[in-house]
PDB file of C-alpha atoms in Angstrom:
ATOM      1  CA  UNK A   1     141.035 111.583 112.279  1.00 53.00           C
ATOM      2  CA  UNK A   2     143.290 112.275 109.424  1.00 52.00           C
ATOM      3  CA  UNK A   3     146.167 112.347 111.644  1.00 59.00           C
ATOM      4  CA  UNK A   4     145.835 108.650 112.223  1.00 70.00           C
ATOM      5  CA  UNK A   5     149.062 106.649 112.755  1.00 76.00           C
ATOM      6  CA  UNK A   6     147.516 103.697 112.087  1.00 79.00           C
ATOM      7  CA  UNK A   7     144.388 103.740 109.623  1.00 82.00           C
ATOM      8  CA  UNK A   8     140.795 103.328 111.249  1.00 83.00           C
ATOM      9  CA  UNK A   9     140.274 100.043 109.455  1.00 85.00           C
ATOM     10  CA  UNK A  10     143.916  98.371 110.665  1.00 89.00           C
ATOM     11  CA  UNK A  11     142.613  99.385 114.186  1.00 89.00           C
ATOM     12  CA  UNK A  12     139.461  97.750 114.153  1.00 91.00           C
ATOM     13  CA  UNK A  13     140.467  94.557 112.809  1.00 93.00           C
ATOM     14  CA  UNK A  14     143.186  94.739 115.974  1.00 93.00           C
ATOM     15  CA  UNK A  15     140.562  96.214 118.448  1.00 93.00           C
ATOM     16  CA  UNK A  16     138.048  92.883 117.292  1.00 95.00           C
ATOM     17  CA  UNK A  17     140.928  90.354 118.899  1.00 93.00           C
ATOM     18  CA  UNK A  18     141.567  92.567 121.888  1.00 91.00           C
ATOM     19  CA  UNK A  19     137.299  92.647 122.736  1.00 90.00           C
ATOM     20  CA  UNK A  20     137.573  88.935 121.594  1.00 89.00           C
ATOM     21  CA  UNK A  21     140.495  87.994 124.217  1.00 87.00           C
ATOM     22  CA  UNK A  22     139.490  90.424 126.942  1.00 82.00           C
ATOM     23  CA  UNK A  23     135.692  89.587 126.938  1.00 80.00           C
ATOM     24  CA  UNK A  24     136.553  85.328 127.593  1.00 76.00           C
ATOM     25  CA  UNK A  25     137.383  87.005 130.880  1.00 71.00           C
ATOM     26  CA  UNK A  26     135.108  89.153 132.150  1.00 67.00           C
ATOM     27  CA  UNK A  27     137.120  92.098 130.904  1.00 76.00           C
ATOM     28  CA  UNK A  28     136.098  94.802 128.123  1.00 79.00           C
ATOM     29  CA  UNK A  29     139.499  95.830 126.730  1.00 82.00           C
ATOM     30  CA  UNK A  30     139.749  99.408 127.725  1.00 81.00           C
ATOM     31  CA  UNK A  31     143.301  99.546 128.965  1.00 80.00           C
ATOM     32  CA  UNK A  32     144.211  98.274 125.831  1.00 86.00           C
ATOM     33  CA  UNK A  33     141.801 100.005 123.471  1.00 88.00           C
ATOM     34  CA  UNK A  34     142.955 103.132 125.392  1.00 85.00           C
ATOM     35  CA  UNK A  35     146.495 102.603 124.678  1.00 84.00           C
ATOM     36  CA  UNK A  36     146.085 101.792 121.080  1.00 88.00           C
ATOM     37  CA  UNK A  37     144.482 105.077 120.796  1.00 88.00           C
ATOM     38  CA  UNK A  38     146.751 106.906 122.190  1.00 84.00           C
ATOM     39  CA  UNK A  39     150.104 105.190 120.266  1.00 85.00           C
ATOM     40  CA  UNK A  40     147.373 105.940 116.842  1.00 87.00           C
ATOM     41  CA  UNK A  41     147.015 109.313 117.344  1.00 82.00           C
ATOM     42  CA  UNK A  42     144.075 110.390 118.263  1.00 84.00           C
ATOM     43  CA  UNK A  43     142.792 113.022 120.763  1.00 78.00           C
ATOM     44  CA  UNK A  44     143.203 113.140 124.329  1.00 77.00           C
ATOM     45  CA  UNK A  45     139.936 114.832 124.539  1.00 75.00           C
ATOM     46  CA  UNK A  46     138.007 111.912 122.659  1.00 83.00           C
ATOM     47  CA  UNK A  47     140.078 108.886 123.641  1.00 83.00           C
ATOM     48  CA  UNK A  48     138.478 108.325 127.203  1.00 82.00           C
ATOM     49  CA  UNK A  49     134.858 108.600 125.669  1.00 84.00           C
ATOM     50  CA  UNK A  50     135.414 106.162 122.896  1.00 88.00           C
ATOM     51  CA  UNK A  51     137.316 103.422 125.261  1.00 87.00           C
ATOM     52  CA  UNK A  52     133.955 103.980 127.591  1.00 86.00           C
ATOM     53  CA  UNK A  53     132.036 102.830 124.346  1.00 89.00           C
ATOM     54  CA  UNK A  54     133.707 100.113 123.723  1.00 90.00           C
ATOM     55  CA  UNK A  55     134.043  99.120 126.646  1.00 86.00           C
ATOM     56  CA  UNK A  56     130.278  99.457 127.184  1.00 87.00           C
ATOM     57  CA  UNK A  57     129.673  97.519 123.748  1.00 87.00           C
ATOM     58  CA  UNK A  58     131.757  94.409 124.777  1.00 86.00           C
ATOM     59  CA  UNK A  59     130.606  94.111 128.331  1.00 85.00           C
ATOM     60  CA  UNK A  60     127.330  94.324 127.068  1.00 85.00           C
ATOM     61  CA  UNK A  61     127.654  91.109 125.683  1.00 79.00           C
ATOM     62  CA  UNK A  62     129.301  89.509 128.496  1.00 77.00           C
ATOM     63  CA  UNK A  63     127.402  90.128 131.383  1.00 81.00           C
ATOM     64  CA  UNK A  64     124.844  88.703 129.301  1.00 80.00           C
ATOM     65  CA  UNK A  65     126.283  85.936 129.353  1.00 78.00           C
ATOM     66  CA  UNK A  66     128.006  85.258 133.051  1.00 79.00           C
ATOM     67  CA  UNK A  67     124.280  85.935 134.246  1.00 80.00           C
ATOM     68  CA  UNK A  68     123.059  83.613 131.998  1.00 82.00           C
ATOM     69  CA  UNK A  69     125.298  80.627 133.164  1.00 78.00           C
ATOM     70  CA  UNK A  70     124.297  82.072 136.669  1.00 81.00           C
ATOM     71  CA  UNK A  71     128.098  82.837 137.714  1.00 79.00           C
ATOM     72  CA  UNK A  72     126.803  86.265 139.331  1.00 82.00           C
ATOM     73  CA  UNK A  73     127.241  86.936 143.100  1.00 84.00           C
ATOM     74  CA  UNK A  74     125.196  90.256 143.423  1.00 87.00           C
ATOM     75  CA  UNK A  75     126.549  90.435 147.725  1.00 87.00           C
ATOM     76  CA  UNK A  76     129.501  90.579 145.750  1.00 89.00           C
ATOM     77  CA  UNK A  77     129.013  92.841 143.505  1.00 90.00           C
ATOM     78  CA  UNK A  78     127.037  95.648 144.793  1.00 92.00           C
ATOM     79  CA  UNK A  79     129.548  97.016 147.429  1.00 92.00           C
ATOM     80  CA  UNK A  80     131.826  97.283 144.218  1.00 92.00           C
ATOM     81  CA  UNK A  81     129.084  99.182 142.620  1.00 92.00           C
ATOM     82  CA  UNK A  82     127.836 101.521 145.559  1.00 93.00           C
ATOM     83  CA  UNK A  83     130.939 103.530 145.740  1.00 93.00           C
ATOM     84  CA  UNK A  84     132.401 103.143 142.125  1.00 92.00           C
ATOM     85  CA  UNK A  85     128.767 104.469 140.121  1.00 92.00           C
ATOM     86  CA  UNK A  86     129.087 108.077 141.194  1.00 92.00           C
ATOM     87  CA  UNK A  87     132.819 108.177 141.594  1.00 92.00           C
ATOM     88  CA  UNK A  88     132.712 107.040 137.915  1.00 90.00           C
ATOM     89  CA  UNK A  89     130.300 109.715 137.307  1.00 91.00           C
ATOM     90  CA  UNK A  90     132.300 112.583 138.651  1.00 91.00           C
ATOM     91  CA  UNK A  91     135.455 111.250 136.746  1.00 86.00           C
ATOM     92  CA  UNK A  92     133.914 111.369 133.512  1.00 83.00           C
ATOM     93  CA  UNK A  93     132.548 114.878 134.465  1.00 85.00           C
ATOM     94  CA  UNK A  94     135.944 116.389 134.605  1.00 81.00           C
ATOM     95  CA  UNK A  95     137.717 118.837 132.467  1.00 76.00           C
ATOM     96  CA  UNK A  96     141.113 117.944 132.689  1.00 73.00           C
ATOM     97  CA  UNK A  97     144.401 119.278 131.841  1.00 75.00           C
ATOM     98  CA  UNK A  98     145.744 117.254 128.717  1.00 72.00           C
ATOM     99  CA  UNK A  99     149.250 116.955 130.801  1.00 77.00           C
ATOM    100  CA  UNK A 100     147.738 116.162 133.746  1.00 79.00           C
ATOM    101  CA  UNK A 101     145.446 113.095 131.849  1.00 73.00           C
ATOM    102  CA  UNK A 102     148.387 111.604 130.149  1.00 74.00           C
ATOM    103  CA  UNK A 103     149.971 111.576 133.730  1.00 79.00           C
ATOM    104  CA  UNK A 104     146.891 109.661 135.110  1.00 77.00           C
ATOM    105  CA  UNK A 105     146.451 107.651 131.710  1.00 73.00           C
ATOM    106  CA  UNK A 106     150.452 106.432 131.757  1.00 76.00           C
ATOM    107  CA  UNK A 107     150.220 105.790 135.845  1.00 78.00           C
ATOM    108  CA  UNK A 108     147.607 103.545 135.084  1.00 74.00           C
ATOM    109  CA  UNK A 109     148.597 101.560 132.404  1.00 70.00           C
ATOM    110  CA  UNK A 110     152.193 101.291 133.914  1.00 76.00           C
ATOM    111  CA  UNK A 111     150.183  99.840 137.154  1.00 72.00           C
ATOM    112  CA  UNK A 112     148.549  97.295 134.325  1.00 68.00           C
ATOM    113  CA  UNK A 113     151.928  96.334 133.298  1.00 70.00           C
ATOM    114  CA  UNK A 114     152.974  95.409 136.772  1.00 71.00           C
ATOM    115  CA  UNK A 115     149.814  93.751 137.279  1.00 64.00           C
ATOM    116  CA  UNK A 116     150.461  91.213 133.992  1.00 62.00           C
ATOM    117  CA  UNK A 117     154.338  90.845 134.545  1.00 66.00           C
ATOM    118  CA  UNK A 118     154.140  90.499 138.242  1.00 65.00           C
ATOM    119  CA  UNK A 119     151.187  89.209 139.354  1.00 60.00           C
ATOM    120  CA  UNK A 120     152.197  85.741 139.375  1.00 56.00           C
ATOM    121  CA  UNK A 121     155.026  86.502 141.872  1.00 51.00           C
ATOM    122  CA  UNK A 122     152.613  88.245 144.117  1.00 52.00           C
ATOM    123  CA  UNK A 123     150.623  86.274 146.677  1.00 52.00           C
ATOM    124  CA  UNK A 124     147.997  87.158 149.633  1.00 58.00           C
ATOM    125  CA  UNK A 125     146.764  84.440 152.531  1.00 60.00           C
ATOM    126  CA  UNK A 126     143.894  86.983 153.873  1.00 64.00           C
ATOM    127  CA  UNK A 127     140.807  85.898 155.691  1.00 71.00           C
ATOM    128  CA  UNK A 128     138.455  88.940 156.189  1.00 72.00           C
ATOM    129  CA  UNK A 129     135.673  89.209 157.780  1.00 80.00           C
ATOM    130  CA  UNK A 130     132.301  90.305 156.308  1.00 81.00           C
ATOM    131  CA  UNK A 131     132.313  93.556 157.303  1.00 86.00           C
ATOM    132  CA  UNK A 132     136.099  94.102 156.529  1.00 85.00           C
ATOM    133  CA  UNK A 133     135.149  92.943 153.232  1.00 84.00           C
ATOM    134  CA  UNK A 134     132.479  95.562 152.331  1.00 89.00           C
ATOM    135  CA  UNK A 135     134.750  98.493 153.510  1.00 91.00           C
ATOM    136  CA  UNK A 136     137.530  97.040 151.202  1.00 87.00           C
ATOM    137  CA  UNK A 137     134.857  96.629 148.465  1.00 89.00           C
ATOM    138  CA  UNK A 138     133.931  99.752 148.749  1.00 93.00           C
ATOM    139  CA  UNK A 139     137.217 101.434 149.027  1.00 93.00           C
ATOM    140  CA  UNK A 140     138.307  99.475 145.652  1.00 89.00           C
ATOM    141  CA  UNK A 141     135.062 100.408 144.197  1.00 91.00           C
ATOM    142  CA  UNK A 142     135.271 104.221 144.340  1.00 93.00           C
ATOM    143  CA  UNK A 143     138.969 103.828 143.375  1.00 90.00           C
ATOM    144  CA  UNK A 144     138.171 101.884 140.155  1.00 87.00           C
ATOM    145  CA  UNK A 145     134.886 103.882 139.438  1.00 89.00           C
ATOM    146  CA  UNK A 146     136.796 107.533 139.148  1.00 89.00           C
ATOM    147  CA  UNK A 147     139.684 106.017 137.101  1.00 83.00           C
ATOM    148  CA  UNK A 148     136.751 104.233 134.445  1.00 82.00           C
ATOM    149  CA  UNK A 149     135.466 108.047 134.229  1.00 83.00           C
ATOM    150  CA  UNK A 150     138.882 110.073 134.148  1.00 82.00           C
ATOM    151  CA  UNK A 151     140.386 107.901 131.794  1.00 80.00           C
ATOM    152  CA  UNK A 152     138.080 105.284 130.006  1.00 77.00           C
ATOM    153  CA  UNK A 153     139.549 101.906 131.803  1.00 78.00           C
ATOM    154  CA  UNK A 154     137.085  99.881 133.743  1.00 76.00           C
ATOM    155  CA  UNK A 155     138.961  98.464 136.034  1.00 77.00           C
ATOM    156  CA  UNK A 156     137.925  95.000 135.543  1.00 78.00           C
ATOM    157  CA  UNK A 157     141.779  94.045 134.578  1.00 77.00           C
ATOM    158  CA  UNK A 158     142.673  95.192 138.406  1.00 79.00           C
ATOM    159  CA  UNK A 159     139.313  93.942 140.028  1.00 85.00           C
ATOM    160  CA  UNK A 160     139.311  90.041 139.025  1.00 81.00           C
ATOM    161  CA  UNK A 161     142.608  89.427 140.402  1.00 79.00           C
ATOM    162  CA  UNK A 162     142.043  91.609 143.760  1.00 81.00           C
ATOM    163  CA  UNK A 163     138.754  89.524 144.191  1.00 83.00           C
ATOM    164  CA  UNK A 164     140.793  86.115 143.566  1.00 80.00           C
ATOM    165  CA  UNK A 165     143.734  87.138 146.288  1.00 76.00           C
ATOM    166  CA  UNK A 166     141.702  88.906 148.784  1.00 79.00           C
ATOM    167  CA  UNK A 167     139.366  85.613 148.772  1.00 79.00           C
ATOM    168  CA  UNK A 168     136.015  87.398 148.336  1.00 82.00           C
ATOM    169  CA  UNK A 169     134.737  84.922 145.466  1.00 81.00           C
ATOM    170  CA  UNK A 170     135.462  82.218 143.074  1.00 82.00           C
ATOM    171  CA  UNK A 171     137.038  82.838 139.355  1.00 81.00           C
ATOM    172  CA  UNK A 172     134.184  82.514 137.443  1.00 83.00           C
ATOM    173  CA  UNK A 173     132.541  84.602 140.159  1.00 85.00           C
ATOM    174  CA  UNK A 174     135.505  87.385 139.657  1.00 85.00           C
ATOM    175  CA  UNK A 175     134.721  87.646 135.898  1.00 83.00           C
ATOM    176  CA  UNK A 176     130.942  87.966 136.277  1.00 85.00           C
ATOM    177  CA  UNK A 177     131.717  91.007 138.685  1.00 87.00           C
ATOM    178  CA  UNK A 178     134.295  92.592 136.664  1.00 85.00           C
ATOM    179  CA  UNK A 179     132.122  92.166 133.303  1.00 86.00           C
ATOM    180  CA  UNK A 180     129.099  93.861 134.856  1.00 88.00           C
ATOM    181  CA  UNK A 181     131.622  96.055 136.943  1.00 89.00           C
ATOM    182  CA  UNK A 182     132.906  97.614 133.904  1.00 87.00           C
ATOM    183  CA  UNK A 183     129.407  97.495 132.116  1.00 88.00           C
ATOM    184  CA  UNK A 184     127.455  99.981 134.719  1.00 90.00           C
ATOM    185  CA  UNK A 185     130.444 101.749 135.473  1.00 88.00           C
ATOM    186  CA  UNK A 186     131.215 103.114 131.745  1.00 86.00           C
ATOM    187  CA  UNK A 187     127.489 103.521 131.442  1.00 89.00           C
ATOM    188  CA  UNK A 188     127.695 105.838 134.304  1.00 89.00           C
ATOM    189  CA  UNK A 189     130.846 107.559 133.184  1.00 86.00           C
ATOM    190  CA  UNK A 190     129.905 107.838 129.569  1.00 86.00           C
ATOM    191  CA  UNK A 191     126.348 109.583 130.607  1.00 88.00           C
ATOM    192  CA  UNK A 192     128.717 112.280 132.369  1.00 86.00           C
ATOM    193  CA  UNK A 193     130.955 112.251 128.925  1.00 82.00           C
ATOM    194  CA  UNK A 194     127.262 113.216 127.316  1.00 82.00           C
ATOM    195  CA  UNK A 195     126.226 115.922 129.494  1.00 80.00           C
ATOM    196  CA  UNK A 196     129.492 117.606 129.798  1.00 77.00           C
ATOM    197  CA  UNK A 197     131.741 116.773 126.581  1.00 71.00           C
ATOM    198  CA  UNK A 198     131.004 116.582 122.766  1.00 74.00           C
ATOM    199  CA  UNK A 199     131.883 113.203 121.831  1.00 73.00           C
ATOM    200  CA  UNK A 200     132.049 112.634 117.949  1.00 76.00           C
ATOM    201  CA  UNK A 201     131.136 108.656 118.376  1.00 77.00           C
ATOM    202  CA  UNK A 202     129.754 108.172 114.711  1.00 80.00           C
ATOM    203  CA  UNK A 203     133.099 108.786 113.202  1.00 81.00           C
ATOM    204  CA  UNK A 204     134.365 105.629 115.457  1.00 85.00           C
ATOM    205  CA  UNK A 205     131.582 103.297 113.878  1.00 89.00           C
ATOM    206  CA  UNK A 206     134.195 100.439 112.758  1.00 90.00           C
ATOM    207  CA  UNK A 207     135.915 100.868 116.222  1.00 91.00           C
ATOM    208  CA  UNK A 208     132.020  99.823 117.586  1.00 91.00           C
ATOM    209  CA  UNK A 209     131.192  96.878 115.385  1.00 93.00           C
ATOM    210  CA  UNK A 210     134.800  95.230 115.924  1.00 93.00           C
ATOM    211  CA  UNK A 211     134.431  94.947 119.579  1.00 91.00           C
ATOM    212  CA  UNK A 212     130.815  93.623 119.422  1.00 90.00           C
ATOM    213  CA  UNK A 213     131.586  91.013 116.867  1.00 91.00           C
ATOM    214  CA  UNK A 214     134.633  90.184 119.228  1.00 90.00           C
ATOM    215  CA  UNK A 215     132.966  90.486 122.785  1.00 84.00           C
ATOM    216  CA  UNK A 216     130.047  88.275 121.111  1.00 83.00           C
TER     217      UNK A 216
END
């Protein structure tokens, strides 16, 4: 902690308009919390734990309320979930090498970068059929699920668009999935983080409060 490029309280006040952008969308922010706390400074070992909390934290507070304005489609959600819970679950289990998580961590937030700059230029005209669309569902699932455990990012920033441009729901729909995608997925992740890491969260308590103010 002393280390700190940028000081605890500077990163909280940026972390609160990050939750406060991210959760409008049915996102919780941990490809960018993640990022942040890697350019700060702070451990490899703890940075995947603490994005899981926060991203826990802010979709807390949004998939209250998507299921509250009833924009939930659970036949579209739980194929996501099936295969992504214990993939998420084994990621966070792992004891990686540092080199080989900063590998994973910058492949992934080099394939967010793509997804933000180049989405728009990107297109998809595909009708599948039910059945196609629970095998890709599930396929995406356990994809998303081990990256939310390895390195912290739920996966919602990848999953609303793939829903939108493989037609499986509506917009509002995506965002309801992603938000309670992300939610059960970090859960799962972060109970793996408990059983098989030391995670120092009480020394990330302005971090916490940040992103719940901002998600609410």
């Amino acid at each position: 902690m002393d280390g700190l490029m940028i000081p605890l309280w500077s990163l909280a006040i940026i972390f609160f308009m990050v939750a406060f952008a991210y959760s409008s969308v049915g996102l919780g922010g941990g490809s960018s919390y993640t990022a942040l706390m890697a350019i700060a400074g702070l451990s490899i070992l703890v940075i995947p734990s603490i994005s899981l909390i926060l991203n826990l934290v802010v979709t807390f507070v949004g998939s209250y309320h998507f299921v509250k304005q009833r924009h939930l489609n659970v036949s579209l959600l739980l194929p996501f979930l099936a295969s992504s819970i214990p993939m998420s679950f084994i990621g966070g289990s792992l004891h990686l090498d540092p080199q080989i998580f900063q590998y994973i961590l910058l492949f992934s937030l080099v394939l967010i970068a793509a997804r933000i700059y180049l989405w728009d230029s990107l297109s998809l005209d595909v009708d599948l059929t039910n059945n196609q669309r629970i095998i890709v569902s599930l396929i995406l699932g356990a994809i998303l699920g081990l990256i939310a455990g390895i390195v912290g990012i739920g996966g919602g920033i990848y999953l609303v668009p793939l829903i939108i441009v493989l037609n499986l729901g509506t917009v509002k729909q995506a965002a309801a999935c992603a938000v309670i995608f992300v939610f059960i997925n970090s859960l799962s992740a972060l109970l793996a983080k408990f059983a098989f890491h030391d995670i120092p969260i009480m020394s990330f308590w302005p971090l916490i409060i940040a992103v719940f103010l901002g998600g609410f």
